Tab-separated table of C-alpha atoms in Angstrom:
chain	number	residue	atom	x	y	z
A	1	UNK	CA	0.000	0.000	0.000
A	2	UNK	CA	1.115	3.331	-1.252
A	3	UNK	CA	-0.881	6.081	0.000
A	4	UNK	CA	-1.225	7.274	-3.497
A	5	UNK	CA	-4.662	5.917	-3.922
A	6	UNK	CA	-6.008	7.278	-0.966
A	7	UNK	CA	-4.576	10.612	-1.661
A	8	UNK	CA	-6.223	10.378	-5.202
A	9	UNK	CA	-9.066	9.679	-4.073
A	10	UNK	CA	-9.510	12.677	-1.673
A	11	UNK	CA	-8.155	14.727	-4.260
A	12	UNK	CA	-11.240	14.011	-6.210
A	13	UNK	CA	-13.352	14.571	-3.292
A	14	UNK	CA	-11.789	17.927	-2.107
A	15	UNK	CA	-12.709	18.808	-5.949
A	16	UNK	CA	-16.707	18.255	-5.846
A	17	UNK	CA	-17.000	19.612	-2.301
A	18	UNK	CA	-17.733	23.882	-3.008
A	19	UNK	CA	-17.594	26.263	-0.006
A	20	UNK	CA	-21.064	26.999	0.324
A	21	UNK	CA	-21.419	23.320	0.640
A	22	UNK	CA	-19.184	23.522	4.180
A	23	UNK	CA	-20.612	26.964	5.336
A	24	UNK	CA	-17.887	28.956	4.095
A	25	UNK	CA	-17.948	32.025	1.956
A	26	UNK	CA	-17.829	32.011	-1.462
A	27	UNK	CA	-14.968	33.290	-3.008
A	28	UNK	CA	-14.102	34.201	-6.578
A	29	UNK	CA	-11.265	33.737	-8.783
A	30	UNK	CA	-10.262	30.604	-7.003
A	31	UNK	CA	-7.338	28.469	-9.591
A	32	UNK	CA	-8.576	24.980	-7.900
A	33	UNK	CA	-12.215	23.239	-8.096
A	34	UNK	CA	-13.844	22.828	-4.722
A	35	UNK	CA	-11.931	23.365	-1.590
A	36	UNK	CA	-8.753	24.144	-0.771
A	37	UNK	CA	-6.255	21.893	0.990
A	38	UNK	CA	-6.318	24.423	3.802
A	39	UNK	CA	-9.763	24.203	3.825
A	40	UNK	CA	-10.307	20.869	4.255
A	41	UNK	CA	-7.500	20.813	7.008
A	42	UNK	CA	-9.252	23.019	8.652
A	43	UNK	CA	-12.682	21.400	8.452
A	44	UNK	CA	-11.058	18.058	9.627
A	45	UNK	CA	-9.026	19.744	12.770
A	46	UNK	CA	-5.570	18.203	11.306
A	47	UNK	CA	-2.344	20.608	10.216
A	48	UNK	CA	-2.367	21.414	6.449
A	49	UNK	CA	1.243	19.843	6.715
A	50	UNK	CA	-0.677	16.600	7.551
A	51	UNK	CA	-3.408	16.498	4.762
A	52	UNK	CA	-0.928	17.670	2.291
A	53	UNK	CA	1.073	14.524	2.726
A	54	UNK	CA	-1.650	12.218	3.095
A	55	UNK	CA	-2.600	13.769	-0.233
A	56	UNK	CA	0.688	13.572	-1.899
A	57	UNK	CA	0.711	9.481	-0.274
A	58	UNK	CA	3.526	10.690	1.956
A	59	UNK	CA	1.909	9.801	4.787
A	60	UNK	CA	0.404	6.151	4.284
A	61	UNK	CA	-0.985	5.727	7.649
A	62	UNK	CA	-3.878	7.741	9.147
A	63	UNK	CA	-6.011	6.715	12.079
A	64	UNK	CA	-9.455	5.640	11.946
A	65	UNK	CA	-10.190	9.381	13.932
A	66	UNK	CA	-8.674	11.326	11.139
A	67	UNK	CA	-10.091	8.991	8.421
A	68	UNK	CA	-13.501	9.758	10.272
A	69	UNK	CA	-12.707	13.313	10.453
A	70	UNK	CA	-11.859	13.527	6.793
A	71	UNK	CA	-15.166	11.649	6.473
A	72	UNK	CA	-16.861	14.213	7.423
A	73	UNK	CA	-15.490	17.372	6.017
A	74	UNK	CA	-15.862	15.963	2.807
A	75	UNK	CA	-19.371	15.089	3.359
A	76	UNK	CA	-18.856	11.265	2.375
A	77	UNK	CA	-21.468	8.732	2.499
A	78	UNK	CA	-21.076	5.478	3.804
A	79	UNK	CA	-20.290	3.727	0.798
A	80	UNK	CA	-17.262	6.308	0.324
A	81	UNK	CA	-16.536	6.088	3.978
A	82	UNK	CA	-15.936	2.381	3.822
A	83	UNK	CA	-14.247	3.112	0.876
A	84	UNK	CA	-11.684	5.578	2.736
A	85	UNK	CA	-11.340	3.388	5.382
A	86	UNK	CA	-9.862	0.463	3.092
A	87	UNK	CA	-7.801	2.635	0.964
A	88	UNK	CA	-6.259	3.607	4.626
A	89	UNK	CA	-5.503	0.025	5.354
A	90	UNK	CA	-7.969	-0.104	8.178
A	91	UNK	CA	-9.781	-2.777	6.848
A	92	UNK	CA	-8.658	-6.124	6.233
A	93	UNK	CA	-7.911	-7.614	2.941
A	94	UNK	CA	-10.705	-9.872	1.358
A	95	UNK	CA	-9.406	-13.536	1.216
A	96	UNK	CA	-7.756	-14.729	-1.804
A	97	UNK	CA	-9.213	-17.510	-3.431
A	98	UNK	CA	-8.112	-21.052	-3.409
A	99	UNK	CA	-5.560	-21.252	-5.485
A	100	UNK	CA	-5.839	-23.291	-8.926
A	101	UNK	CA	-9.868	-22.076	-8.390
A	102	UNK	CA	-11.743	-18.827	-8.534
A	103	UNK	CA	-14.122	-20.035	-6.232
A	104	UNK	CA	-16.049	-16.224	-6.436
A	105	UNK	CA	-17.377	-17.423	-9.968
A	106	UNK	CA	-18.496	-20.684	-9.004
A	107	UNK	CA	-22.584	-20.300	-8.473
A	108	UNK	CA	-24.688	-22.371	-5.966
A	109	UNK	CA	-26.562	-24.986	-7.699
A	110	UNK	CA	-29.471	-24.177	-4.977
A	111	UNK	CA	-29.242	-20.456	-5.985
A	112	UNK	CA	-29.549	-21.279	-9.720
A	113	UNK	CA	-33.035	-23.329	-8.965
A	114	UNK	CA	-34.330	-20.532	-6.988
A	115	UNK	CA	-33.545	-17.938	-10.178
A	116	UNK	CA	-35.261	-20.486	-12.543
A	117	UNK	CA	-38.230	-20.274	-10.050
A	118	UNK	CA	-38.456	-16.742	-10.781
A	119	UNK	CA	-40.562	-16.458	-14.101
A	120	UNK	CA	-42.006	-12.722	-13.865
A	121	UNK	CA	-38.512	-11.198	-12.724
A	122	UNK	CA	-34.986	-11.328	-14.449
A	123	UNK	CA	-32.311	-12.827	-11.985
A	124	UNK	CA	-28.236	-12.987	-12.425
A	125	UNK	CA	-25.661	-13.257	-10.350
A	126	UNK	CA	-22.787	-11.057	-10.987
A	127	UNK	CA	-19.061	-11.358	-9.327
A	128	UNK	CA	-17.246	-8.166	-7.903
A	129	UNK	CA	-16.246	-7.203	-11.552
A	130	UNK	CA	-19.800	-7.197	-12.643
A	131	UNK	CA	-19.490	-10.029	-15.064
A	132	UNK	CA	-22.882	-12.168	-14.689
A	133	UNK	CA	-22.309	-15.749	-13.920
A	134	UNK	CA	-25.544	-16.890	-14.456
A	135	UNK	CA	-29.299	-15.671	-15.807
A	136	UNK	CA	-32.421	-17.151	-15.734
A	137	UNK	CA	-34.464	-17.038	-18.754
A	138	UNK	CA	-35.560	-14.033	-18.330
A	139	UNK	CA	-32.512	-12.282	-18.126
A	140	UNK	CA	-30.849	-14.016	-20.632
A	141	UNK	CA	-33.492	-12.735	-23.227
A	142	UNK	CA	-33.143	-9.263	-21.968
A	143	UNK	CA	-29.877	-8.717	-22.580
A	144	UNK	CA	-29.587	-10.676	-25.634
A	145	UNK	CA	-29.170	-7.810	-27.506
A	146	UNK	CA	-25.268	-7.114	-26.327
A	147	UNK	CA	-22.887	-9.259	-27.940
A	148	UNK	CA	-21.099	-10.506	-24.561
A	149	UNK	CA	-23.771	-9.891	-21.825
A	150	UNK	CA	-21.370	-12.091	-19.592
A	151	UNK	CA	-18.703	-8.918	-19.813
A	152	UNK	CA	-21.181	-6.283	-18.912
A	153	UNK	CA	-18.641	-3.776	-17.584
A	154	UNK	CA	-17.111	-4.143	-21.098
A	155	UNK	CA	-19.915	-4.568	-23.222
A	156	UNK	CA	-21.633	-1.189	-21.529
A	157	UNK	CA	-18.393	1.005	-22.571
A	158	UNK	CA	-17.754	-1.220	-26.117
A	159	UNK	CA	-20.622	-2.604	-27.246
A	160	UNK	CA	-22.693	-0.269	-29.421
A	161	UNK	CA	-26.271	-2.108	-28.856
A	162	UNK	CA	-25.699	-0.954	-25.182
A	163	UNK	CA	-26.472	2.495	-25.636
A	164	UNK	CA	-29.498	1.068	-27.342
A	165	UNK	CA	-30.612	-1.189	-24.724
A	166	UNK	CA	-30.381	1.192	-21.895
A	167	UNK	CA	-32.252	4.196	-22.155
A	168	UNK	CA	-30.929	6.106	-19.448
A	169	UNK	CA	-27.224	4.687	-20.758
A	170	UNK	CA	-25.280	7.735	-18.617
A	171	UNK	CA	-26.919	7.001	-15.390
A	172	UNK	CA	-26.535	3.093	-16.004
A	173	UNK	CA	-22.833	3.414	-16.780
A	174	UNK	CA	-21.790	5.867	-13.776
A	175	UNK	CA	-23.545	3.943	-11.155
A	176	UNK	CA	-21.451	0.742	-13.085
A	177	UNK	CA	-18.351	2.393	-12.838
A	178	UNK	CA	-18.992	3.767	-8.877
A	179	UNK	CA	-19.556	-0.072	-8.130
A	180	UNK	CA	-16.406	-1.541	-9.858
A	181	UNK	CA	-14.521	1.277	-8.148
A	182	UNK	CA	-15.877	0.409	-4.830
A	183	UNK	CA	-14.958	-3.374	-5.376
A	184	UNK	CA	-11.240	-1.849	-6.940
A	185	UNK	CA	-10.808	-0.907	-3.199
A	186	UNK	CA	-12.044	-4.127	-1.593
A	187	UNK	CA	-9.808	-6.416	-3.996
A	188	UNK	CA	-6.802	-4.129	-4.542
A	189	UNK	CA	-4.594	-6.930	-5.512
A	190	UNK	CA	-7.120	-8.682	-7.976
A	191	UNK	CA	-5.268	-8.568	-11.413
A	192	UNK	CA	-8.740	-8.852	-13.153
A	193	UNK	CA	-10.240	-5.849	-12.067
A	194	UNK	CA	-6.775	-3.868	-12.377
A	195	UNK	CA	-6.792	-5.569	-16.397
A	196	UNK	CA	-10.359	-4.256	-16.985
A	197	UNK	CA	-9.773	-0.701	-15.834
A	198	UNK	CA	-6.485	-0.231	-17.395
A	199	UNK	CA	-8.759	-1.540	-21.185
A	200	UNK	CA	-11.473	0.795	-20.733
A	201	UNK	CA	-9.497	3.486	-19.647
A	202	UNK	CA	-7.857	3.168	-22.995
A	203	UNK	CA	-10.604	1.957	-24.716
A	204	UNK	CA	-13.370	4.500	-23.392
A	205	UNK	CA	-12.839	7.922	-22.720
A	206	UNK	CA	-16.088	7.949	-21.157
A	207	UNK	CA	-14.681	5.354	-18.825
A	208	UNK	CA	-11.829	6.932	-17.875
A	209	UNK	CA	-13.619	10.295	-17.373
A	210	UNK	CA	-16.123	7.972	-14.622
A	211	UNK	CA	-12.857	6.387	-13.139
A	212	UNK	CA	-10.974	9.763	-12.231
A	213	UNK	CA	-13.662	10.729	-10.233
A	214	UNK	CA	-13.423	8.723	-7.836
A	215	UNK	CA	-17.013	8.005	-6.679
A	216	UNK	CA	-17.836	4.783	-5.303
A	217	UNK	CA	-21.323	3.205	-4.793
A	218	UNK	CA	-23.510	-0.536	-4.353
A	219	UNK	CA	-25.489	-1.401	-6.792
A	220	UNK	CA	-28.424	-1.113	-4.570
A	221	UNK	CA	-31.832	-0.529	-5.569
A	222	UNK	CA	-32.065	1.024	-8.777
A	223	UNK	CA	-35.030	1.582	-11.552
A	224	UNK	CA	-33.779	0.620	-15.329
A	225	UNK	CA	-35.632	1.582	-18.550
A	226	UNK	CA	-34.907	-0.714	-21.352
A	227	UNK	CA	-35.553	-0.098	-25.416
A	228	UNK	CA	-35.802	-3.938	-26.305
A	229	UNK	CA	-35.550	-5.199	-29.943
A	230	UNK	CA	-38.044	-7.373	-29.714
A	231	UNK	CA	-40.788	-6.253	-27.065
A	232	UNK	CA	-40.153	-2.511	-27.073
A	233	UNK	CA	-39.961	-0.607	-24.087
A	234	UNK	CA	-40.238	-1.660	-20.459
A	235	UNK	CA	-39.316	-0.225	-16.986
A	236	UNK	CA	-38.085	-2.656	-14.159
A	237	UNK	CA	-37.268	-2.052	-10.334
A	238	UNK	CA	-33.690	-3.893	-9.055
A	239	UNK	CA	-32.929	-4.607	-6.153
A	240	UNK	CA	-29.381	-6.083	-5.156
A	241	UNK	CA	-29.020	-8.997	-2.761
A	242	UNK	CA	-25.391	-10.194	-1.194
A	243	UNK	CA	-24.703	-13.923	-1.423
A	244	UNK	CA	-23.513	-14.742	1.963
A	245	UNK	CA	-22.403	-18.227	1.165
A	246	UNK	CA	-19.930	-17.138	-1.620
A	247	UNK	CA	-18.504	-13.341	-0.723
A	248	UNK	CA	-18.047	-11.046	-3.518
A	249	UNK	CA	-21.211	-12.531	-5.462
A	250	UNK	CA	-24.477	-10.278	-5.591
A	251	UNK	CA	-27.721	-11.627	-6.827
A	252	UNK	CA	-29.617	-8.863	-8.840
A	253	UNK	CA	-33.404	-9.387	-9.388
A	254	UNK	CA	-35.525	-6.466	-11.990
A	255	UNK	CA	-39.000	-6.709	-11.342
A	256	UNK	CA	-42.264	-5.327	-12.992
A	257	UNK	CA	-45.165	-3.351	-11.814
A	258	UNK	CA	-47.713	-5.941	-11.815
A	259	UNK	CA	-50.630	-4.979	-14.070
A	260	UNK	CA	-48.763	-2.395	-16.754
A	261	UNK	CA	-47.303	-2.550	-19.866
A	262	UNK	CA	-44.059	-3.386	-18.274
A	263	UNK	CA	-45.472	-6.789	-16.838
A	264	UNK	CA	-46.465	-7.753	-20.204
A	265	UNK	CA	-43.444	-7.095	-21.714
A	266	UNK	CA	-41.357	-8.515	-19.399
A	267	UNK	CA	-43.458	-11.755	-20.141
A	268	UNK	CA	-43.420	-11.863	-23.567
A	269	UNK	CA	-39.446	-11.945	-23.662
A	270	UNK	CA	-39.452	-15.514	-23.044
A	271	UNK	CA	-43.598	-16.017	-24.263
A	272	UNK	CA	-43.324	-14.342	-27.433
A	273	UNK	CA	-47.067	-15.342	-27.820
């Protein structure tokens, strides 16, 4: 551990927090987005020596106090707090993986009957890089239109038909790219994850515009609006679920309004009739 990624990442922070946010007085002509280093110093009750260095990564240690205080002069929430906290080395390290076996793609044969017993919602189970491991029916006919829906970090930023398929493509993509950031700080050493930022972020300006931010966020409960090829367009409600017998998988299930338009499509993707 460096320091320089946590000092990245509350450069980025310093840079979306403005003055008026904090209570301060606005001030023109400033040369730097957001606040100053001073500023935030200030704010968080530690010497502007201090922050500078933990800033520049020259100091790679903070406390769990001044993480906290940090915390809260940047106004994090607690997905970014958590994410602080394990850029700091507070937190532990997740557990590598058996070796000869990536045991986080491995899906439970008990969890794959209970997604087949879902036939009016679209189920998958996705890994900390977002790849889906395994669809139901359902889910595997709505996102038949990418070309690799198993890659769907990749296929959002590469794959053309993606920007089809998701109407609100911008929204869908930065909440994508705050959850593989947030899983970049829980697996720091995963070579996979490192591999698939380092192609998009050559591959995607768009991507690498998301990355530099520095935002982090679960996937959580979120509504998607879909433009579908062959049932037109339909609106479903996710909600995210953590699989506790194999960390690092989610299980993502979209659901329909029962009684609209958006029920009936979402039936007729695997009941054309």
């Amino acid at each position: 551990m460096t320091g320089y990624e946590l000092g990245e990442f509350l450069r980025a922070r310093r840079s979306v927090v403005t003055p008026a946010d904090v209570g301060f007085p606005g001030a023109g002509g400033r040369r730097v987005a957001g606040l100053r280093r001073e500023e935030v110093a200030v704010l968080a009750g530690v010497s502007a020596d201090y922050y500078a260095r933990l800033e520049q990564g020259r100091e790679t240690k903070p406390s769990g106090q001044v993480v906290d205080a940090l915390a809260r002069a940047l106004r994090l929430d607690a997905d970014a707090r958590w994410h602080a906290y394990r850029l700091a080395g507070l937190l532990p390290k997740s557990a590598p993986a058996a070796q000869g076996a990536d045991t986080s793609d491995q899906v439970d044969p008990a969890l794959l009957r209970l997604m087949d017993s879902f036939p009016a919602a679209v189920a998958y189970v996705v890994n900390r890089r977002l790849d889906v491991l395994a669809a139901n029916a359902p889910a595997m006919a709505l996102l038949s239109p990418l070309a690799d829906p198993r890659h769907m970090v990749r296929s959002l930023f590469l794959d053309p038909a993606a920007r089809t398929l998701f109407a609100d493509w911008p929204t869908v993509a930065r909440d994508t790219v705050h959850a593989l950031r947030l899983a970049a700080g829980r697996d720091r050493d995963d070579p996979a994850i490192s591999a698939l930022v380092a192609e998009l972020s050559t591959a995607s300006p768009e991507f690498a515009a998301l990355w530099r931010d520095h935002k982090v966020s679960r996937l959580g409960t979120k509504v998607k609006v879909f433009h579908h090829p062959d049932v037109g367009t339909l609106r479903l409600t996710y909600q995210t679920f953590d699989i506790q017998s194999a960390p690092g998988q989610s299980l993502l299930v979209g659901t329909a309004e029962p009684g609209t338009a958006d029920a009936t499509a979402l039936a007729r993707l695997t009941d054309p009739v």
